[in-house]
Coordinates of N, CA and C in Angstrom, one line a residue:
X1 N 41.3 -70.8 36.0 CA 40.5 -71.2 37.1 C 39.4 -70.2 37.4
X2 N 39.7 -69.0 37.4 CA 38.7 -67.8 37.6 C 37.6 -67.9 36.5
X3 N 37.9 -67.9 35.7 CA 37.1 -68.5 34.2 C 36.1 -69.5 34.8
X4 N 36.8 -70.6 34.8 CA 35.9 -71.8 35.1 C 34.8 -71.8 36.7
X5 N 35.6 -70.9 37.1 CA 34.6 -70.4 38.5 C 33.5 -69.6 38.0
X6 N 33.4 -68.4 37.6 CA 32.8 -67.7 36.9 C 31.7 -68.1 35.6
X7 N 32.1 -69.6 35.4 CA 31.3 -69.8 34.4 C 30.6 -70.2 35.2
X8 N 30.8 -71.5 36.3 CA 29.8 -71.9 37.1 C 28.5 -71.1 37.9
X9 N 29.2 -70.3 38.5 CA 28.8 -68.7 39.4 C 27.8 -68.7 38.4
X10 N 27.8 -68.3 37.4 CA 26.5 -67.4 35.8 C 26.0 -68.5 35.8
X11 N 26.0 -69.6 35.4 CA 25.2 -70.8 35.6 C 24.3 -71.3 36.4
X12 N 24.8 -71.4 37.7 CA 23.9 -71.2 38.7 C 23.2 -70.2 38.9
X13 N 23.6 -69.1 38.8 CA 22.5 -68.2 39.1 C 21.3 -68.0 38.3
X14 N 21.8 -68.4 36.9 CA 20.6 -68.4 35.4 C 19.7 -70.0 35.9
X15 N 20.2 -70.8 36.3 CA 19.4 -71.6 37.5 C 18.2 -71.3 38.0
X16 N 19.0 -71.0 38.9 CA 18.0 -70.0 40.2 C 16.9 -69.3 39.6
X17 N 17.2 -68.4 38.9 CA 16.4 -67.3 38.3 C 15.2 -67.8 37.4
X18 N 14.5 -68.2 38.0 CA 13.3 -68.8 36.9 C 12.7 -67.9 36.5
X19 N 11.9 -68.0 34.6 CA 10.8 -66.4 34.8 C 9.5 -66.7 35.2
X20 N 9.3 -66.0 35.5 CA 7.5 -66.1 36.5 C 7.0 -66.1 35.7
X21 N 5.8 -67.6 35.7 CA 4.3 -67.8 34.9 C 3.8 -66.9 35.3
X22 N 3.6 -65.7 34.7 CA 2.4 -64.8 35.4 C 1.7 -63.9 34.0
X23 N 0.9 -63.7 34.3 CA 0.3 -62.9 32.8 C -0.6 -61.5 33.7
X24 N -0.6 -60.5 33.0 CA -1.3 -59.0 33.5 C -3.2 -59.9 33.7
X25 N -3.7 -59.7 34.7 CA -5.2 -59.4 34.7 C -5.6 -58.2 34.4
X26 N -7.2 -58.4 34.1 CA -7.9 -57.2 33.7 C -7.6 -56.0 35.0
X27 N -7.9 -56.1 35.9 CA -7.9 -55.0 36.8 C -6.4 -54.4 36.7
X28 N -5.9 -55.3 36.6 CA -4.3 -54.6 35.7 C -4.4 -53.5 35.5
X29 N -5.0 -54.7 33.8 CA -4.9 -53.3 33.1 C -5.7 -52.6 33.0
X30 N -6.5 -52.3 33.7 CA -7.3 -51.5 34.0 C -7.0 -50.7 34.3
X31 N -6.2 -51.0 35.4 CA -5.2 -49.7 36.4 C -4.0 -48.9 35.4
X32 N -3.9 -49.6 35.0 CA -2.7 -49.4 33.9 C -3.6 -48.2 32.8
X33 N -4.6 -48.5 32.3 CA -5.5 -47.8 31.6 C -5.8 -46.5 32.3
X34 N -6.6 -46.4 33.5 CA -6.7 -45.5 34.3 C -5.4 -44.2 34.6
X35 N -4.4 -44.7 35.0 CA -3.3 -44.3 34.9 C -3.1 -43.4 34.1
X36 N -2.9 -43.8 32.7 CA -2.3 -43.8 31.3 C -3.5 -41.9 31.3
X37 N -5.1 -42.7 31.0 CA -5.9 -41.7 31.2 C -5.6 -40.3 31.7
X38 N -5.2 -40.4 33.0 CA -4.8 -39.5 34.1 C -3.9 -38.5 33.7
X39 N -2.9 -39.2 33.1 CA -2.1 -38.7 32.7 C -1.9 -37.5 31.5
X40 N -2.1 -38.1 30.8 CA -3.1 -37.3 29.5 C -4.2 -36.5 29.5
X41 N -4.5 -37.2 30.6 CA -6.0 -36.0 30.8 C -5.3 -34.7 31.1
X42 N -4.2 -34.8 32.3 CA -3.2 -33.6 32.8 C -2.4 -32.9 31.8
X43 N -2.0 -33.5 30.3 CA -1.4 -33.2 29.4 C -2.5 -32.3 28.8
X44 N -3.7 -33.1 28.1 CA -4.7 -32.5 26.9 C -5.3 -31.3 27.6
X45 N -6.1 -31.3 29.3 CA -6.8 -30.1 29.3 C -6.2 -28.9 28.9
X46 N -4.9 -28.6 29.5 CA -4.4 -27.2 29.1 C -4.4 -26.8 27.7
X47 N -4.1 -28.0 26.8 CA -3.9 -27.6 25.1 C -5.3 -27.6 24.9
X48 N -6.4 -28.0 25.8 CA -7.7 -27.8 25.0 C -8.0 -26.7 25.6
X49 N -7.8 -26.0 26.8 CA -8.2 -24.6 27.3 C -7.4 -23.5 26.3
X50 N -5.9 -23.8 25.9 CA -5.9 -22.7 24.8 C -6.3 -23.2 23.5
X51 N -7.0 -24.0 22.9 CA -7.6 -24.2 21.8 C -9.0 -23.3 21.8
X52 N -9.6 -23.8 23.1 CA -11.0 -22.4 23.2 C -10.6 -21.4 23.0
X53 N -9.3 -20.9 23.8 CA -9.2 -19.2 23.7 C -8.5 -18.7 22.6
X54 N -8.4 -19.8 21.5 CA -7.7 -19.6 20.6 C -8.8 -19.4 19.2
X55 N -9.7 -19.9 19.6 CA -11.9 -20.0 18.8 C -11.9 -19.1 19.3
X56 N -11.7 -18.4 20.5 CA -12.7 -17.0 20.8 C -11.6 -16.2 20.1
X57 N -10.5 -15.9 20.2 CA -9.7 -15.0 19.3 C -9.8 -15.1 17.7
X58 N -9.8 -16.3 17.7 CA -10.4 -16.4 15.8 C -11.6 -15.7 15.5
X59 N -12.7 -16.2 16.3 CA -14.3 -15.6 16.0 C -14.0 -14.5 16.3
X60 N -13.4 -13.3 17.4 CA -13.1 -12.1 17.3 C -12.3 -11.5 16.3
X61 N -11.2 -11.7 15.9 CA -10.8 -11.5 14.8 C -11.8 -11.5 13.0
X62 N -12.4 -12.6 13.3 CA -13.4 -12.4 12.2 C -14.3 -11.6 11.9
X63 N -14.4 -11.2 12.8 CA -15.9 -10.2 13.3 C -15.3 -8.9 12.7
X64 N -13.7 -8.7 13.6 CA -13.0 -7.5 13.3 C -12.7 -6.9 11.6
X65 N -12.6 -8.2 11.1 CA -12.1 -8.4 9.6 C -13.4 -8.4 8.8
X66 N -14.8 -8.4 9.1 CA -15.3 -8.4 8.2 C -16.2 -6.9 8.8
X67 N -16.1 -5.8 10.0 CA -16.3 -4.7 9.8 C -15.2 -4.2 9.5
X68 N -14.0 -4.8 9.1 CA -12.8 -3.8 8.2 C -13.4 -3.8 7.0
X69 N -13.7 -4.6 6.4 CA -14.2 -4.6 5.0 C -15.2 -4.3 4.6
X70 N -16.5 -4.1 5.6 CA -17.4 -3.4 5.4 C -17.0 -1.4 5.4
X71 N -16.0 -1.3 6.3 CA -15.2 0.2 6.1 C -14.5 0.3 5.1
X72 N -13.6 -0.8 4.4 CA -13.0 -0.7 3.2 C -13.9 -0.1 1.9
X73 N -14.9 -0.7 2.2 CA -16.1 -1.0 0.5 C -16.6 0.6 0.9
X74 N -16.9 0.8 2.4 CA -17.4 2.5 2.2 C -16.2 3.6 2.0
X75 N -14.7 3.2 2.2 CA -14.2 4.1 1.7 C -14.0 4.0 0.4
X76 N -13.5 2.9 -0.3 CA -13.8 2.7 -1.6 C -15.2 3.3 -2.3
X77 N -16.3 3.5 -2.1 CA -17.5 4.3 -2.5 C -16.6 5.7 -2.8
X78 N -16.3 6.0 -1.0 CA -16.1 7.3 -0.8 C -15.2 8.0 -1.7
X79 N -14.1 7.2 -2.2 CA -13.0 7.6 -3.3 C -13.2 7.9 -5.3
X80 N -14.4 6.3 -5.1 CA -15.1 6.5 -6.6 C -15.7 8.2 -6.7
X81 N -16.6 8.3 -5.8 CA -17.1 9.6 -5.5 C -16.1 11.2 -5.6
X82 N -15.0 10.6 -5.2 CA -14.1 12.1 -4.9 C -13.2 11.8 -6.4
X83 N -13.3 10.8 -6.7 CA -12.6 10.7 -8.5 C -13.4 11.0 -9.3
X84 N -14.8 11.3 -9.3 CA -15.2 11.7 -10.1 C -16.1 13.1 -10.4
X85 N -15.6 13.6 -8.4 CA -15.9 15.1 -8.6 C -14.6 15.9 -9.2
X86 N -13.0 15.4 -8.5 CA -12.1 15.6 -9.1 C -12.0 15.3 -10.4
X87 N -12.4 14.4 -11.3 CA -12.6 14.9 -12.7 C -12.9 15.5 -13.3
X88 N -14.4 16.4 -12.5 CA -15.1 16.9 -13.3 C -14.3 18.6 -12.9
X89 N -13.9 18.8 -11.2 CA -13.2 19.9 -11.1 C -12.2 20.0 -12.0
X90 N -11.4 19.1 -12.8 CA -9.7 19.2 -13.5 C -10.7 19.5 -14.8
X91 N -12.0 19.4 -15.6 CA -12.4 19.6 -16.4 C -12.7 21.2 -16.5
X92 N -13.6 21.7 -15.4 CA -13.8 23.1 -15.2 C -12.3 23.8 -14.8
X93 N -11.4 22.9 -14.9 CA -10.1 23.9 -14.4 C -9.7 24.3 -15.5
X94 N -9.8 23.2 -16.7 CA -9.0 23.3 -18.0 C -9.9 24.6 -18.8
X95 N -11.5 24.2 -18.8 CA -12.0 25.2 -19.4 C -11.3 26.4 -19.0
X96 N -11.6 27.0 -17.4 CA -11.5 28.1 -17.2 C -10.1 28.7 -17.5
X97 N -9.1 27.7 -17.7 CA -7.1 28.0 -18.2 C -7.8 28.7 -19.4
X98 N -8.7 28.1 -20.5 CA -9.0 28.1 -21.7 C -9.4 29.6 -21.5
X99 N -10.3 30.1 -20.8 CA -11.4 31.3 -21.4 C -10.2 32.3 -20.6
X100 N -9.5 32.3 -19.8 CA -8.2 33.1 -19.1 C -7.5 33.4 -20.3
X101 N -6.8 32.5 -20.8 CA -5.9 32.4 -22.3 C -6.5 33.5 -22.8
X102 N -7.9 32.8 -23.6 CA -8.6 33.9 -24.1 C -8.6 35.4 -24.2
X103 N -9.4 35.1 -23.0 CA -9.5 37.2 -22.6 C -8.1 37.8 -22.1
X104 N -7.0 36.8 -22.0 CA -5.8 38.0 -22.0 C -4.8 37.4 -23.5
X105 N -5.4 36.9 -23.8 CA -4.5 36.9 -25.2 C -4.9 37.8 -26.5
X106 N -6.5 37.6 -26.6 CA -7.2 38.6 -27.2 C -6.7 40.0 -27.1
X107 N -6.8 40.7 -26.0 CA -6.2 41.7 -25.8 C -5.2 42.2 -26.5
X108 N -4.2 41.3 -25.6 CA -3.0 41.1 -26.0 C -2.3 41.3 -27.7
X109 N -3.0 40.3 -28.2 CA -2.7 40.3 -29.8 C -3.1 41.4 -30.0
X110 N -4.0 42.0 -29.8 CA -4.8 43.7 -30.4 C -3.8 44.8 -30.5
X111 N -3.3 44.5 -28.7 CA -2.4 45.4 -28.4 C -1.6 45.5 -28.9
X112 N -0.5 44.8 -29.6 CA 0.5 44.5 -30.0 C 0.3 44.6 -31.9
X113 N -0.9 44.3 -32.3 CA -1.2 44.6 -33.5 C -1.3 46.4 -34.2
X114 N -2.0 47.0 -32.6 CA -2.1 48.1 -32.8 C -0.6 48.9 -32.4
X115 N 0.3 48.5 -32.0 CA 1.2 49.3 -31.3 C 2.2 49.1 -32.7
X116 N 1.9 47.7 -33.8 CA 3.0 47.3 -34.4 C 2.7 48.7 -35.6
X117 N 1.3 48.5 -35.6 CA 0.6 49.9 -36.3 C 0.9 51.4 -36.5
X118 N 0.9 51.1 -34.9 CA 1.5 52.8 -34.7 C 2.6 52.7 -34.7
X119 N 3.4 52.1 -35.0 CA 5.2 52.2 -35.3 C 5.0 52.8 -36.9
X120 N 4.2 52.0 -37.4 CA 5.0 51.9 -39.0 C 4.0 53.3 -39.2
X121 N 3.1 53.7 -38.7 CA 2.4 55.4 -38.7 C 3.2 56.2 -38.4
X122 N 4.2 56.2 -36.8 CA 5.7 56.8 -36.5 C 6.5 56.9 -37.7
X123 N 6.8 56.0 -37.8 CA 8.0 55.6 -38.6 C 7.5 56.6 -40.2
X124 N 6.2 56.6 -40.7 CA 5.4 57.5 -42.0 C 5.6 58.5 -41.4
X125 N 5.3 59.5 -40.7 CA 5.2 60.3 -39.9 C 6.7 61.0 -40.4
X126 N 7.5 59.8 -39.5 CA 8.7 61.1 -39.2 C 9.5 60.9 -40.9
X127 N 9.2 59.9 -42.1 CA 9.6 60.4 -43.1 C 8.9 61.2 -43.7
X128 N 7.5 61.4 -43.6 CA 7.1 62.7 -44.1 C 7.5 63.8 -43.5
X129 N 7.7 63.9 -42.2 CA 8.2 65.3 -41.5 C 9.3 65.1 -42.4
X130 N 10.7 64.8 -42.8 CA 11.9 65.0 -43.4 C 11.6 65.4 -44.3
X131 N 10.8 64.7 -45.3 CA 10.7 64.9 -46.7 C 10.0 66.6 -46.4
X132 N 9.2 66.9 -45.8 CA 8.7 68.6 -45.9 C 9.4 68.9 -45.2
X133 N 10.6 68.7 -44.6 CA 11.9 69.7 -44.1 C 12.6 69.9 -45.5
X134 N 12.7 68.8 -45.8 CA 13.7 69.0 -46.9 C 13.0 69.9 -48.2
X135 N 11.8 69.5 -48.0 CA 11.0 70.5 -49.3 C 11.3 71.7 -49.3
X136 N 11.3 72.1 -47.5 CA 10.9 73.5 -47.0 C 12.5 74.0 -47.7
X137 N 13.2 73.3 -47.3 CA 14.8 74.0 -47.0 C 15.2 74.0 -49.2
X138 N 15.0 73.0 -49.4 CA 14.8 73.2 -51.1 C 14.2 74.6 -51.9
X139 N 12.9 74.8 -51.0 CA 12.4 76.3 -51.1 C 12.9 76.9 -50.9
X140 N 13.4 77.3 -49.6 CA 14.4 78.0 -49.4 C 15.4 78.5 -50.1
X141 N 16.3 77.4 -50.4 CA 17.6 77.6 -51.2 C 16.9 78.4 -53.0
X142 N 15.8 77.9 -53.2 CA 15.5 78.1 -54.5 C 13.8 79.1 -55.0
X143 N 14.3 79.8 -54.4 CA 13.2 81.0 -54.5 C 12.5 81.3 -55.4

């Protein structure tokens, strides 16, 4: 019985309920349009105010980036330059190792040519001193 009441009850009331012939007019949607606008307008200006300050940090930034690179290309000069006085200083270093060598090797060999000299002059020396000891002392014994 609740059932059959309840069907009735939804029945009637889907009855009742007619839907309204009505359709939106222009000024509607107009308002509706207006609205919508408003809305979005409140949305877009802030993302378009940091969109500008986001152009003025780019064009700053660029500006910054292309007097970095104008400083880059002059230290780059400045390096070509110091590589190729540094080459030519490691060239004058090598010579001057070279003429150093030189004038104390030169010596050197002499010295060492002459000293090997005077050994083997020593070394004559003191066998001829023996040999005229021994002469002397030969005389000696044999008169």
């Amino acid at each position: 019985m609740k059932t059959i009441f309840f069907l009735l009850f939804s029945i009637t009331f889907c009855a009742i309920a007619l839907p309204a012939p009505s359709e939106l007019t222009v000024q509607d949607l107009d308002k509706i349009r207006s609205i919508v606008k408003e809305e979005i307008e409140d949305e877009v200006n802030p993302i378009k105010l940091e969109i500008s300050s986001m152009k003025t940090e780019i064009s700053s930034m660029k500006t910054e980036i292309s007097s970095m690179k104008t400083e880059i290309s002059s230290i780059k000069e400045n390096v070509a330059s110091l590589n190729g006085r540094v080459g030519g200083i490691e060239k004058q270093i090598t010579w001057l190792m070279a003429i150093i060598i030189v004038a104390v090797g030169i010596p050197q060999i002499v010295i060492a040519w002459r000293s090997r000299k005077d050994r083997e002059q020593d070394r004559r020396i003191e066998e001829l001193a023996r040999e005229i000891e021994s002469l002397k002392q030969q005389q000696i014994v044999n008169p």
